Amino acid sequence: MSAPASRNHGEADRGDAESSPASGPSSHHGNGRSLLRSDRTAVRELPYGGRIVTANAGDHPLIVQLLTHARQAAIADDFQSRLDEPGYRPSNRLLVNRDKALLAHVHLASHIAWFDGQRIPVVKLEDFAVLPEYRSSVYDRDLLAAAEQIAAAEGAVVGLVLADRPDWFERQGWSSLRGQGHTRANARAVLAHLDAHEGARKRRKSPLHVRTWRHFELDAVRSVYEATASGLWGPLFRSEEVWQWLIGRKAQDQVLFAVDPLPGAPLNGDSGIGITGEAAGYAVVRGSAIVEMMSLSNHPSARVQLLARACRDAIDRDHHSISLYTPASDPLHELMVTAGGAWISDRRESGPRLMMRLLSPERWIERCYSLWRERAQEANVPRPTEIGFITPDAAHLFTLTRRSARLEPMATRPVDWVECSRATFESLLVGNLALSEAVERGELRLSSPELVGTLAAVFAPRLFWQSPLEFMRL
C-alpha cells in the first residue's frame, strides 16, 4: 500500500510558536515583494504575468478542481475532511492565479516535530501542485520560493514535502530523506516464522492480550505514542484534538491495542470486555498494512504480538501479504525479511518521495544544542570546537562550546573546514547524510581525514520517520 499525502497540525508551547523568525534559505523570489503573515492577503505580481495570492474559503472548490486535474484522482472527500483539522486556516494556502485561472497551489501546514526529544517547528508543503500544461514554466519555482520564504519568516526550521516530482525538488535544493520505505511479506509465512521462533525459545507465554481498541482508550494510545515518538527522529507532535480528528477521519480500518491485563482479569475473546490493565502498545492498520505501531519499552513482546494479530486479521480478510511502515530501524523489518519478505525502498517505486530542506540552519543549530553537547561528551570531542562550512552561496562557522552552539557567517577559514553543496550541508546538519559514502563520492571535501570522526560524532546520521497515518488519503 502506498501512503499518499495528508497532514495534521500539532500544537506547541508558546516558545515554539512565537520564537523570533530567522532568515530563510537563499532562493529565487522574482521581482515581487515578500509575503509575511501580517501581509498574507496581499498579492505578489509576477514579472511574466500572474500573481501569488493567499486563499480564502471561497477558493476551496477551485482548489479541488486543480488538485483533481493535477493528480488525476478524486480527492474531494479527502479534501473536505481536512478542512475540519484543528488549526486549519484557508489563508495557509498559496495560489498562483493568471487571468482569473488557478494555475498552482500549495498548503503550508505548520507542525512541531520531535528530534530525539527536541521539539522543532517544521512546515509541510502539502498538495504542491501545478497544472500539467504549466510545469515547464517558472510558476512552480516562484510558488516554492514564496512558500519557503513565508515558512522561514514564521519560524519553521525544517521544510518537508511528499514530492511527486522529486527530481524537480532536488534541482531547487531539496534532499530526499534516507531510509524511507516499508517491508512486505507473506502473512502466513510471517505467522509460521513467529510460531517457530516462539517454540524455539521455550519461554512462558506473554501475558499481553491484543484486541481491537475502544474509543475511550484514546488517552492510553496517545500516551504510548508520546512516550515512544518523542525519542525518534521526525514524528509529529499530536494534541488531543488532533488525535480525535485523525482517528475520526477513518482513514484506517482498525486500531489494535495491546494490554497487560490486571491480575484475575478474564480473557474472553476479542471483544475485550472485562480486560483492563496497563497499555503496552498499539498498531494502526489499513487493509493489510500496519501504518503505525508504537509500544512501550517495558513491554518488548508487544510488537511481535501486534504483528501476529495483524497477520491473522489479514488472512481472515483474504489478504495474502502484510506490509510494515514503521521506522527503518525497527527489528520487525529484519524479522519479516527473514520470513521471506523484502524491504521496498521509496526510491525504487514511482510514487511520491519524502524530501526535506533546512529553512534556517542557524536556528536548527541553536535549538539542537543539547544534542550536540551530549554527542560531543560521549565521543570526547573537545570544546570549544570550530568547523567551517563552505558552500557555493555562503560560508558558515559552526561553534560548539560548553554553553552554546551557533552558526554564524565565516570571516576567516578555521583549521577544520568542509566544502560541499548547500543541499549536502543541510543533509549533514539534519543527520540525513551517510558521511563515509559522501566523502567517497566526493560530495564532501574535508580539511583532514580525521574530521570525519568529529562530524560523525556531532552530526550523527539518523533515519527520519513520520507516520503514514498522516499522509493517507480517504
PDB file of N, CA and C in Angstrom, residues 39 180 210 233 264 323 444:
ATOM      1  N   ASP A  39       0.927  40.151   6.058  1.00  0.00           N
ATOM      2  CA  ASP A  39       0.585  40.673   4.733  1.00  0.00           C
ATOM      3  C   ASP A  39       0.138  39.543   3.819  1.00  0.00           C
ATOM      4  N   GLN A 180      13.598   5.640   3.699  1.00  0.00           N
ATOM      5  CA  GLN A 180      12.143   5.666   3.577  1.00  0.00           C
ATOM      6  C   GLN A 180      11.680   4.444   2.778  1.00  0.00           C
ATOM      7  N   VAL A 210      -3.984  -8.852  22.910  1.00  0.00           N
ATOM      8  CA  VAL A 210      -4.163  -7.922  21.803  1.00  0.00           C
ATOM      9  C   VAL A 210      -5.602  -8.014  21.324  1.00  0.00           C
ATOM     10  N   TRP A 233      13.196  10.326  15.355  1.00  0.00           N
ATOM     11  CA  TRP A 233      13.745  11.439  14.567  1.00  0.00           C
ATOM     12  C   TRP A 233      12.734  11.864  13.513  1.00  0.00           C
ATOM     13  N   GLY A 264      -6.189 -11.520  37.419  1.00  0.00           N
ATOM     14  CA  GLY A 264      -7.555 -12.018  37.562  1.00  0.00           C
ATOM     15  C   GLY A 264      -8.514 -11.547  36.506  1.00  0.00           C
ATOM     16  N   SER A 323       2.183  -5.660   5.180  1.00  0.00           N
ATOM     17  CA  SER A 323       3.196  -4.626   4.987  1.00  0.00           C
ATOM     18  C   SER A 323       3.418  -3.877   6.290  1.00  0.00           C
ATOM     19  N   LEU A 444      31.726  15.628  -0.107  1.00  0.00           N
ATOM     20  CA  LEU A 444      32.328  16.381   0.990  1.00  0.00           C
ATOM     21  C   LEU A 444      33.833  16.465   0.761  1.00  0.00           C
TER      22      LEU A 444
END
